[in-house]
mmCIF file of N, CA and C in Angstrom:
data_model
loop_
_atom_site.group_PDB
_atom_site.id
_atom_site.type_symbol
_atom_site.label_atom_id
_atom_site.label_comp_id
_atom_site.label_asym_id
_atom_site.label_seq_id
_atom_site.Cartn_x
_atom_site.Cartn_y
_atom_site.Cartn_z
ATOM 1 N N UNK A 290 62.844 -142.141 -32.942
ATOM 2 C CA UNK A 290 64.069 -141.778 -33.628
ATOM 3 C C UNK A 290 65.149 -141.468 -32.590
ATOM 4 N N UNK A 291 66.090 -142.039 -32.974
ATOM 5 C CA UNK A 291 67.589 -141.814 -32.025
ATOM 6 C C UNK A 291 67.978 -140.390 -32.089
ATOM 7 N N UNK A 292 68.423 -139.968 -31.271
ATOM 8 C CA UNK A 292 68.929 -138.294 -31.315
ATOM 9 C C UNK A 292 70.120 -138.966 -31.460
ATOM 10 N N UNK A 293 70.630 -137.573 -32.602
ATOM 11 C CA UNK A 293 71.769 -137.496 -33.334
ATOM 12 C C UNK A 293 71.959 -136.355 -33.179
ATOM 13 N N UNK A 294 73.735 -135.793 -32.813
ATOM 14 C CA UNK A 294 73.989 -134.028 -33.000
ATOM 15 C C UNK A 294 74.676 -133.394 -33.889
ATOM 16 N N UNK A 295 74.500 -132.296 -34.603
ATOM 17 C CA UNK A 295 75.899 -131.718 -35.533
ATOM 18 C C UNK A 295 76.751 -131.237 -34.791
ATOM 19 N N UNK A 296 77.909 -131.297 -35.786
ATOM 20 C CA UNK A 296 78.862 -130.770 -34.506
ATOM 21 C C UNK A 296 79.977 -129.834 -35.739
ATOM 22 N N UNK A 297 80.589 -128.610 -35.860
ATOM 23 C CA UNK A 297 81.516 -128.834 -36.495
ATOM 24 C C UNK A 297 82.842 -128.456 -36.292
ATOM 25 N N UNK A 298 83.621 -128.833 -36.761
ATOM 26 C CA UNK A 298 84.955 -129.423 -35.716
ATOM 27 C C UNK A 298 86.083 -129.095 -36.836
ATOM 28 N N UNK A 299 87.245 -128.267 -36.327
ATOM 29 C CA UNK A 299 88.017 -127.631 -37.664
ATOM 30 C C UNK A 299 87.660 -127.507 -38.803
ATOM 31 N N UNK A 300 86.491 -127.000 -39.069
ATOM 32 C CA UNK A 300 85.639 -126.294 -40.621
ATOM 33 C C UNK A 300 84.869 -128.108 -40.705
ATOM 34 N N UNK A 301 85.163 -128.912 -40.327
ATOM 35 C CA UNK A 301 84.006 -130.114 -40.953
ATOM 36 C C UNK A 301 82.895 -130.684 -40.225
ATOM 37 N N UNK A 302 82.017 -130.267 -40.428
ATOM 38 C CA UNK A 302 80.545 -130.700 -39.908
ATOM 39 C C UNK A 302 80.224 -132.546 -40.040
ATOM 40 N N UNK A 303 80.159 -132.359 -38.914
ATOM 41 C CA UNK A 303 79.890 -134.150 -38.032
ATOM 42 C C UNK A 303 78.775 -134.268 -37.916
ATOM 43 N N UNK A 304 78.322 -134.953 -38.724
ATOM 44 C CA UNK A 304 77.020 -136.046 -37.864
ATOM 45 C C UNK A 304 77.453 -137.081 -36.917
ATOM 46 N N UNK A 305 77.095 -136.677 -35.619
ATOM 47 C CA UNK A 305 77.334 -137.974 -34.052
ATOM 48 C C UNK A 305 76.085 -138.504 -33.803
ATOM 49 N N UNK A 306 76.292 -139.955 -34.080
ATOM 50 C CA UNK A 306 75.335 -140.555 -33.835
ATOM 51 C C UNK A 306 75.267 -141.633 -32.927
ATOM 52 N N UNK A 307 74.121 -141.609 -31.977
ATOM 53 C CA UNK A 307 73.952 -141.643 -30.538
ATOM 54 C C UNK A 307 74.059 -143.433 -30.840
ATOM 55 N N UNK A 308 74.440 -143.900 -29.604
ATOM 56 C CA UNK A 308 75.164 -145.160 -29.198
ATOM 57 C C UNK A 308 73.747 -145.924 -29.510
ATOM 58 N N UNK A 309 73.274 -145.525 -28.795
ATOM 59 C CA UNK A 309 71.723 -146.686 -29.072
ATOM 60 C C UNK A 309 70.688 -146.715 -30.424
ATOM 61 N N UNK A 310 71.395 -146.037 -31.493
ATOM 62 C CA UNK A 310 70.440 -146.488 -32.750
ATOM 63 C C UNK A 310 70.758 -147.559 -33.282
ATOM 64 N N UNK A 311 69.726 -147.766 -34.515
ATOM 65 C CA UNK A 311 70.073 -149.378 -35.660
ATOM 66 C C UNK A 311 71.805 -149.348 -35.773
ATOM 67 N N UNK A 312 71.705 -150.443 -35.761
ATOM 68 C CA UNK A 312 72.959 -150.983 -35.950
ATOM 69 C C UNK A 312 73.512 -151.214 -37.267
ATOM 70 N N UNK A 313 74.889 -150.789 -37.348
ATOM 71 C CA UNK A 313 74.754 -150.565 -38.821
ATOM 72 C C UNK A 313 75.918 -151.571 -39.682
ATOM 73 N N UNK A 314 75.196 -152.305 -40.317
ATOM 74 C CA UNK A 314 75.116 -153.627 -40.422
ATOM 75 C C UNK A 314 75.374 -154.440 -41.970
ATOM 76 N N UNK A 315 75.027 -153.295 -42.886
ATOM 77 C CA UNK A 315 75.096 -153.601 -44.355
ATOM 78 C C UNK A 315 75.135 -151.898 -45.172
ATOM 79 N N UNK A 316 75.112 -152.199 -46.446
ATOM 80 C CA UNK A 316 74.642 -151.510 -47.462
ATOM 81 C C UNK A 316 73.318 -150.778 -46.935
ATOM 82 N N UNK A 317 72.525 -151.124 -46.676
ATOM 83 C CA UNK A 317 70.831 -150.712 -45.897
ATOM 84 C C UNK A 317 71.403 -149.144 -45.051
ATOM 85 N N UNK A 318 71.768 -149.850 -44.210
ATOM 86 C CA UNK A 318 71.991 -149.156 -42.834
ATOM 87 C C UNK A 318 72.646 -148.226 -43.312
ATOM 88 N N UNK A 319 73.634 -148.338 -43.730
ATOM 89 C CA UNK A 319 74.766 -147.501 -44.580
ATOM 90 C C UNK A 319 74.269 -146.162 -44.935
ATOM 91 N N UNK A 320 73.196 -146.539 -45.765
ATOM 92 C CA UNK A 320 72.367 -145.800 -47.198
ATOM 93 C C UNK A 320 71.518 -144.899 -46.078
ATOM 94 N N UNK A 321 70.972 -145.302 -44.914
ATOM 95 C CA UNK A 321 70.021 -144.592 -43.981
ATOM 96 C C UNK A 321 70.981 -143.928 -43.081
ATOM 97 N N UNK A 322 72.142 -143.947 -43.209
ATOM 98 C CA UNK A 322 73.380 -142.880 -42.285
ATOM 99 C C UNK A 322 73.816 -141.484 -42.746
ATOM 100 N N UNK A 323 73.859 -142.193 -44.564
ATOM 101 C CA UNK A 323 73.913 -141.436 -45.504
ATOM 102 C C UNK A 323 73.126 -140.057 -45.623
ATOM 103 N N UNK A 324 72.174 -140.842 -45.921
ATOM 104 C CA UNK A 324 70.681 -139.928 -46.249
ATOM 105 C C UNK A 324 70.652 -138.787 -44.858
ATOM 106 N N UNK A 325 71.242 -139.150 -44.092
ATOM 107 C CA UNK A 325 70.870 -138.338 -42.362
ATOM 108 C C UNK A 325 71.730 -137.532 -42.738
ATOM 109 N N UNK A 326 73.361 -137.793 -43.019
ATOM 110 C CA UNK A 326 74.316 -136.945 -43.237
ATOM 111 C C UNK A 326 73.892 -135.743 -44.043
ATOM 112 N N UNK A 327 73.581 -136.489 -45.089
ATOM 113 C CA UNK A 327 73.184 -135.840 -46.569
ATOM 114 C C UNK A 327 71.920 -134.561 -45.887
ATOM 115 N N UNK A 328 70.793 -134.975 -44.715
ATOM 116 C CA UNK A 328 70.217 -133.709 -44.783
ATOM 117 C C UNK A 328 70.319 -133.063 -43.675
ATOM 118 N N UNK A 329 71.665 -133.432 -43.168
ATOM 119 C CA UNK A 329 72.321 -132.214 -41.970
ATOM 120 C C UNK A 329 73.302 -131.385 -42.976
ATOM 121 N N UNK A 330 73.983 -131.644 -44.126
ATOM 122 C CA UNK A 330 74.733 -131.601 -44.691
ATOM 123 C C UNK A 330 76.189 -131.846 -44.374
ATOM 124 N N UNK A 331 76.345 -132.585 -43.920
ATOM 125 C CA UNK A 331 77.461 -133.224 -42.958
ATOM 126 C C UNK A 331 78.434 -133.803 -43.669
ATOM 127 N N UNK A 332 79.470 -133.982 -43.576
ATOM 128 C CA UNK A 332 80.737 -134.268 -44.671
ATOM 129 C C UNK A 332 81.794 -135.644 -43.833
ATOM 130 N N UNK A 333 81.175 -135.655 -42.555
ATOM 131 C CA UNK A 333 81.631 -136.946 -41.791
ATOM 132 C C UNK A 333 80.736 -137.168 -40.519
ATOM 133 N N UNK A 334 80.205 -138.905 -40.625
ATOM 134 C CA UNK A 334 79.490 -139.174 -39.684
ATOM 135 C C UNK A 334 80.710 -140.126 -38.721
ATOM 136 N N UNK A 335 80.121 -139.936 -37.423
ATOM 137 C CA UNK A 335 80.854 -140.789 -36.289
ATOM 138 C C UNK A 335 79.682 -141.459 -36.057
ATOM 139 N N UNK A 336 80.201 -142.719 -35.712
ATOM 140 C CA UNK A 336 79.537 -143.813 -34.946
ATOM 141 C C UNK A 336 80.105 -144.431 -34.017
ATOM 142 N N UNK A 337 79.277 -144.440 -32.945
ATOM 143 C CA UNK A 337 79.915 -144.900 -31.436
ATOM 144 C C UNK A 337 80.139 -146.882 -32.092
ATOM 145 N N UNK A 338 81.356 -147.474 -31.753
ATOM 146 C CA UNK A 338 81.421 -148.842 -31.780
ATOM 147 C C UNK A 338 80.132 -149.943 -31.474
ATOM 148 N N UNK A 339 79.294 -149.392 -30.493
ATOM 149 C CA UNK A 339 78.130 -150.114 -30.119
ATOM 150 C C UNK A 339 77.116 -150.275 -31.384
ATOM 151 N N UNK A 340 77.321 -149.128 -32.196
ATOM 152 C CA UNK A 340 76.422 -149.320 -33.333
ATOM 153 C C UNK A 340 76.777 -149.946 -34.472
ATOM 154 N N UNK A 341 78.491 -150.818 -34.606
ATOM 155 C CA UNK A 341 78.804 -151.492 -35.462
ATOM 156 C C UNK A 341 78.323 -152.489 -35.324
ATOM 157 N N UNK A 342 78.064 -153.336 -36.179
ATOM 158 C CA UNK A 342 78.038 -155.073 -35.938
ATOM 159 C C UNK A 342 78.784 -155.983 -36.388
ATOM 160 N N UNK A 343 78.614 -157.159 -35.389
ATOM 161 C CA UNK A 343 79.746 -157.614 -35.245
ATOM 162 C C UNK A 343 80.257 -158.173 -36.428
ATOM 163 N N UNK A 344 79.736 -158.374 -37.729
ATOM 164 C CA UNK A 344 80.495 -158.839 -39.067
ATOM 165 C C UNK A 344 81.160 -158.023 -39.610
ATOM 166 N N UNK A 345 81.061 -156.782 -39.120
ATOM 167 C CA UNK A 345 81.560 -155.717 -39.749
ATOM 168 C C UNK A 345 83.269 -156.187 -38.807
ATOM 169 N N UNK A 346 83.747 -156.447 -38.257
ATOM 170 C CA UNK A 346 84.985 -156.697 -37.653
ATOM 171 C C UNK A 346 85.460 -158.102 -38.241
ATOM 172 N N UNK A 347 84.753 -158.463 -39.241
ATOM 173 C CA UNK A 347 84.563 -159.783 -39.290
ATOM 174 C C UNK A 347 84.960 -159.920 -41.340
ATOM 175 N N UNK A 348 85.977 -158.986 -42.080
ATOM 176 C CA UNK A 348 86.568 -158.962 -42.854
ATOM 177 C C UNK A 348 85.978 -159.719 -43.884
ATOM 178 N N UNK A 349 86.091 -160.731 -43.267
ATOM 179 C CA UNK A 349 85.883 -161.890 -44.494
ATOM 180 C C UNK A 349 83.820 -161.934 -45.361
ATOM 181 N N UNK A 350 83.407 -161.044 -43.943
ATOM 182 C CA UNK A 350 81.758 -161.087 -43.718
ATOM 183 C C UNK A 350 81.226 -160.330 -45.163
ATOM 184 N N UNK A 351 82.340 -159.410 -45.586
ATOM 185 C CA UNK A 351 81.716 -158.457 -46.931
ATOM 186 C C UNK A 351 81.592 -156.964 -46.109
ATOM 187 N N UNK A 352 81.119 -157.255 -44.873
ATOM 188 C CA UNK A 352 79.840 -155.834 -44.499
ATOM 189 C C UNK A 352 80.992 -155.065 -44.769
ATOM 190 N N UNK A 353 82.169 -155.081 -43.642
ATOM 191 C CA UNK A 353 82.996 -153.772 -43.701
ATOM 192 C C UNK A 353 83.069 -153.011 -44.698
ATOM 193 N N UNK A 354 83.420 -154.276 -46.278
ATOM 194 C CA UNK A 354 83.876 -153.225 -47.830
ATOM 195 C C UNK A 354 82.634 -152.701 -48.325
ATOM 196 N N UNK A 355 81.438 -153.430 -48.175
ATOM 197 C CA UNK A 355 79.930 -152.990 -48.347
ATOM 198 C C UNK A 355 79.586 -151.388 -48.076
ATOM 199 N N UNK A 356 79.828 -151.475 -46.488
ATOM 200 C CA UNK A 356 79.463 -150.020 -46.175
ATOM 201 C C UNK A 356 80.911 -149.217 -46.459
ATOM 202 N N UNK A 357 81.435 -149.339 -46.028
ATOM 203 C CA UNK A 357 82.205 -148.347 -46.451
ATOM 204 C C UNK A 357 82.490 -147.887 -47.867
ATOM 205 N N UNK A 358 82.369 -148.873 -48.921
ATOM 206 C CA UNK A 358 82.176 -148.359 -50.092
ATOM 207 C C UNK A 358 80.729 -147.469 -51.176
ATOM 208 N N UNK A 359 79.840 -147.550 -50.264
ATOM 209 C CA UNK A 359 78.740 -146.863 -50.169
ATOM 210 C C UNK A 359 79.073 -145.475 -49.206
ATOM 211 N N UNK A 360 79.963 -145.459 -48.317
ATOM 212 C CA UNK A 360 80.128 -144.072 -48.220
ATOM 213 C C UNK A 360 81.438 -143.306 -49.074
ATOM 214 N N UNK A 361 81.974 -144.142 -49.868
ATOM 215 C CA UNK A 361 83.182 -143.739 -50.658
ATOM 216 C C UNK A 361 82.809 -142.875 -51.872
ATOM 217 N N UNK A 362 81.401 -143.824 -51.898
ATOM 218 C CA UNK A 362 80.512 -143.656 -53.430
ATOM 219 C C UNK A 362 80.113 -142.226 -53.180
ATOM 220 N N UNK A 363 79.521 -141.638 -52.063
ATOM 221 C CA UNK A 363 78.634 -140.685 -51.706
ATOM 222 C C UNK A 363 79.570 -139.381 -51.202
ATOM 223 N N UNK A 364 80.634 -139.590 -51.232
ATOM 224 C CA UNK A 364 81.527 -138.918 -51.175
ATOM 225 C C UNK A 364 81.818 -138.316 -49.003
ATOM 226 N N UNK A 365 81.614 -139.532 -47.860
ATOM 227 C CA UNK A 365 81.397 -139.163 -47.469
ATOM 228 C C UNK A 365 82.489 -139.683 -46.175
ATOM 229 N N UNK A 366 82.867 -138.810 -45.293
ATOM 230 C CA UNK A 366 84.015 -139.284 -44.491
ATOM 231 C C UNK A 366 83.171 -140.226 -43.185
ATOM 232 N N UNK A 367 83.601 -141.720 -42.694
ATOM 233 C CA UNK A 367 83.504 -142.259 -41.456
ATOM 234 C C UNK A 367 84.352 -142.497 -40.683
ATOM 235 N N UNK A 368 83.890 -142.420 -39.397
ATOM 236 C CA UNK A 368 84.827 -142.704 -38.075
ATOM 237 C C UNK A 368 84.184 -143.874 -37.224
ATOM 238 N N UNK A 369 84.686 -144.487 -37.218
ATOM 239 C CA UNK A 369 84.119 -145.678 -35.801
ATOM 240 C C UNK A 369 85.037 -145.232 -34.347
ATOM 241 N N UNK A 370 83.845 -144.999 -33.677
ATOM 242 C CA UNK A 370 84.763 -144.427 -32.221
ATOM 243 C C UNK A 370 84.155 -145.286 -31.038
ATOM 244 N N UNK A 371 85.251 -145.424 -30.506
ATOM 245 C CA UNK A 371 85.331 -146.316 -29.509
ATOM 246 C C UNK A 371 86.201 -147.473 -28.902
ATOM 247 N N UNK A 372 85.973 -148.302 -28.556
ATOM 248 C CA UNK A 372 86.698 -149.588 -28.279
ATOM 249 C C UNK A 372 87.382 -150.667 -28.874
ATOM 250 N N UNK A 373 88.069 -151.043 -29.935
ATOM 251 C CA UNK A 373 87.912 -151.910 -30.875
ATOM 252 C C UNK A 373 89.097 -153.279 -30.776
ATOM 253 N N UNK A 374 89.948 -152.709 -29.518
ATOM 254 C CA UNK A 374 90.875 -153.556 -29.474
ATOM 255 C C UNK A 374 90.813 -155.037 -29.092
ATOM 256 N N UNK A 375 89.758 -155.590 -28.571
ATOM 257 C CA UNK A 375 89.245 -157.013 -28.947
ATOM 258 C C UNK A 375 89.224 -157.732 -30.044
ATOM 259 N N UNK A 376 88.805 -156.812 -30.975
ATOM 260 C CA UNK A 376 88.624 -157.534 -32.437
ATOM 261 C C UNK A 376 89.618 -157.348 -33.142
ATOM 262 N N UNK A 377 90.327 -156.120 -32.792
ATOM 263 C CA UNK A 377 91.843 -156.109 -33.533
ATOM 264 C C UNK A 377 92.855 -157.573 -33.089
ATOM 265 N N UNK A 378 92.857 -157.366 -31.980
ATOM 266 C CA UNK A 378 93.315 -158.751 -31.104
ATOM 267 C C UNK A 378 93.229 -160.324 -31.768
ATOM 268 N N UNK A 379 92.298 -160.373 -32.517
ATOM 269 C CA UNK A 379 91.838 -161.824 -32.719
ATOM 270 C C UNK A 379 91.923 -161.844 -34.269
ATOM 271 N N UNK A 380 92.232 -160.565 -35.140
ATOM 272 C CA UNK A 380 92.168 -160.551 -36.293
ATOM 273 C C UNK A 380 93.499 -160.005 -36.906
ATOM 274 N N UNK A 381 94.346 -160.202 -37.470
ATOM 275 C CA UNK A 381 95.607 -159.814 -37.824
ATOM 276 C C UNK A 381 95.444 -159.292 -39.608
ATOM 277 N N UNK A 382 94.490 -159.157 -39.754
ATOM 278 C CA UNK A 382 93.893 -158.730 -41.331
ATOM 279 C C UNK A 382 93.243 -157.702 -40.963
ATOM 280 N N UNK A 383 92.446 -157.721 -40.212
ATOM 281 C CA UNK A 383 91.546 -156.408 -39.434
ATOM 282 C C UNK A 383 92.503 -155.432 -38.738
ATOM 283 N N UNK A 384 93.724 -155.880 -38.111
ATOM 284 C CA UNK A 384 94.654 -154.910 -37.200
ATOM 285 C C UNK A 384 94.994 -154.234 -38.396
ATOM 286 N N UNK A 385 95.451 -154.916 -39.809
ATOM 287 C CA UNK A 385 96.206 -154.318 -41.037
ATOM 288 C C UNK A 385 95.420 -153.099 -41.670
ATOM 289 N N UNK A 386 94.172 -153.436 -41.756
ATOM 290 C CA UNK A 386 92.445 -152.692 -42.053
ATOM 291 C C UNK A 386 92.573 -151.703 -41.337
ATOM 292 N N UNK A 387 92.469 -151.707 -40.108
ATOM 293 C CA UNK A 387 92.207 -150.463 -39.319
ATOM 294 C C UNK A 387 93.957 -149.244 -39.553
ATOM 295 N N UNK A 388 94.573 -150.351 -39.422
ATOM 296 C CA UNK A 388 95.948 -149.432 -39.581
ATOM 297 C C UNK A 388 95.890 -148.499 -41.172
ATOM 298 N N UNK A 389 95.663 -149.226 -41.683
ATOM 299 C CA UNK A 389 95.668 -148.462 -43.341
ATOM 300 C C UNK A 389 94.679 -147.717 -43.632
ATOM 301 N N UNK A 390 93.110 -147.819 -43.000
ATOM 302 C CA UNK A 390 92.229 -146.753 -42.533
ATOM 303 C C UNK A 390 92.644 -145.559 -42.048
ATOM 304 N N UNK A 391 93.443 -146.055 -40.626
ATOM 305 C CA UNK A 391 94.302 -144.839 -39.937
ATOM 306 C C UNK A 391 94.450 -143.982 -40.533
ATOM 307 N N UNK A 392 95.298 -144.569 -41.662
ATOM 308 C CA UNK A 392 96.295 -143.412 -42.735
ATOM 309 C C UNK A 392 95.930 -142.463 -43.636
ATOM 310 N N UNK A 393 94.748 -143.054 -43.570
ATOM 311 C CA UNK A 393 93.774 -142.418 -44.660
ATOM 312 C C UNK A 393 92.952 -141.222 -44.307
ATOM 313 N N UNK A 394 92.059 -140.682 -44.728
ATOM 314 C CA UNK A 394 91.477 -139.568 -44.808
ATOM 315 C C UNK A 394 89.733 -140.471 -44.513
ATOM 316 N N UNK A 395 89.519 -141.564 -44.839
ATOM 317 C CA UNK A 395 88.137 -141.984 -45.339
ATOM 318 C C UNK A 395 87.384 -142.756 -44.626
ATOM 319 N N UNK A 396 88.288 -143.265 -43.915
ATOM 320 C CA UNK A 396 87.708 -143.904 -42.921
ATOM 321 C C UNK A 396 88.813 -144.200 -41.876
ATOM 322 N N UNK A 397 88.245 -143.391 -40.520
ATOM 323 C CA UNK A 397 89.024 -143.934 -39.252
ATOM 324 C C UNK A 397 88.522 -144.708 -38.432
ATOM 325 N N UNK A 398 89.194 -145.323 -36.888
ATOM 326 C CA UNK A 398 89.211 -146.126 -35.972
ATOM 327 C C UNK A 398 89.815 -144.957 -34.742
ATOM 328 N N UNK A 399 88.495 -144.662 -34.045
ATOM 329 C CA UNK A 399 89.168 -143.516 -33.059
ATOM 330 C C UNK A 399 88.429 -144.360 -31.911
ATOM 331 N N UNK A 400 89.484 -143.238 -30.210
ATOM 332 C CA UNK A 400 89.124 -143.904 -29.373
ATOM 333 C C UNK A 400 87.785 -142.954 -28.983
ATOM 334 N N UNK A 401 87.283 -142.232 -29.384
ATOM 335 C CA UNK A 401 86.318 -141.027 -29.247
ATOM 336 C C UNK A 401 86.519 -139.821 -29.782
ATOM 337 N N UNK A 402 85.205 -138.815 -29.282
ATOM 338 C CA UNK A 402 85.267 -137.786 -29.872
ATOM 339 C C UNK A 402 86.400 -136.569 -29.476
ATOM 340 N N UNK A 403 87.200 -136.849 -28.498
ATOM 341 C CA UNK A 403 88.032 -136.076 -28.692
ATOM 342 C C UNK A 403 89.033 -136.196 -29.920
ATOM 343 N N UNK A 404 89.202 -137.483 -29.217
ATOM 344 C CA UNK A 404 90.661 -137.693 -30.887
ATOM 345 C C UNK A 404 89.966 -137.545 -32.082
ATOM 346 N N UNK A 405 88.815 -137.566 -32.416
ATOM 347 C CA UNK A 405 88.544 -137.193 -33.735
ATOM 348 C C UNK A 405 88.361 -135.672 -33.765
ATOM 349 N N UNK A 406 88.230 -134.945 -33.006
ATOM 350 C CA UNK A 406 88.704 -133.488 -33.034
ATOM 351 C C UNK A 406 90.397 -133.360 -33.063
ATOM 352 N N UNK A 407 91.195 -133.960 -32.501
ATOM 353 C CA UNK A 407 92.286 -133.907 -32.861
ATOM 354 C C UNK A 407 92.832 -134.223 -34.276
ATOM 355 N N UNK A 408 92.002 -135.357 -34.400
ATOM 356 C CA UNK A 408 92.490 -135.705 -36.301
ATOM 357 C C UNK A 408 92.262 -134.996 -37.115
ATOM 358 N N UNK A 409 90.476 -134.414 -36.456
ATOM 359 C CA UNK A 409 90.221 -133.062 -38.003
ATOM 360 C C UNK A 409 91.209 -132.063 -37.589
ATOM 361 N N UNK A 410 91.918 -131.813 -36.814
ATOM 362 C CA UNK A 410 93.030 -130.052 -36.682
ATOM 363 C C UNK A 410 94.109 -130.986 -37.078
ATOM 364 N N UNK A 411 94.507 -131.850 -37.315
ATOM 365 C CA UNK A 411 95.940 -131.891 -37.751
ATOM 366 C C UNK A 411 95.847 -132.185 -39.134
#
C-alpha cells in the first residue's frame, strides 16, 4: 500500500496522496480514492500529476468527466498538483477545462502543495 498523509489546511482535511500509487484512470480508481478519503474523513484529496493518466488530459477520452463526476456525486473536493502545462499546451478545450476548474471550488489544477494551502486560506 502507497503511503498517503492527512493534512489539514485552513479547517479542511486533505488526503495527499503519494506520487507512486495506482494511477487514477477511470470511475474504478476514482471510487478507491474515494473510499480512502471517506475513511480518513477527508473533504479534499490531492493527487500528485504523476498519478493522473494520460486520457484524463485527453477530454474527449470520457475519464476526466467520469472521475470527477464520481467525486461531485460523493460530495468530495479534488486537486491535481503539479505540472500540467504540456497538455494544456496541445489542448485548447483542456486550457478552457482547467481554467473554469480554477474558478471553481471542485476541482483544481495546482502547481503543488503550497498553492493549495494558499487556495484553501483565501
Amino acid at each position: 500500500m502507497t503511503a498517503q498523509t492527512i493534512d489539514t489546511l485552513h479547517g479542511v482535511r486533505v488526503l495527499h496522496c503519494a506520487p507512486d500509487g495506482p494511477v487514477l484512470d477511470g470511475e474504478s480508481a476514482a471510487l478507491d480514492l474515494i473510499g480512502d478519503a471517506f475513511g480518513h474523513e477527508a473533504e479534499l484529496v490531492a493527487v500528485p500529476v504523476e498519478r493522473i493518466a494520460e486520457d484524463f488530459f485527453r477530454l474527449g477520452s470520457g475519464v476526466a468527466g467520469a472521475v470527477v463526476q464520481k467525486f461531485v456525486n460523493y460530495r468530495l473536493r479534488l486537486a491535481v498538483l503539479g505540472d500540467i502545462s504540456g497538455h494544456v499546451a496541445r489542448s485548447t478545450a483542456l486550457r478552457d477545462f482547467v481554467y473554469e476548474s480554477n474558478q471553481g471550488r471542485q476541482l483544481w489544477f495546482l502547481a503543488d502543495a503550497a498553492e493549495l494551502g494558499t487556495r484553501l486560506g483565501g
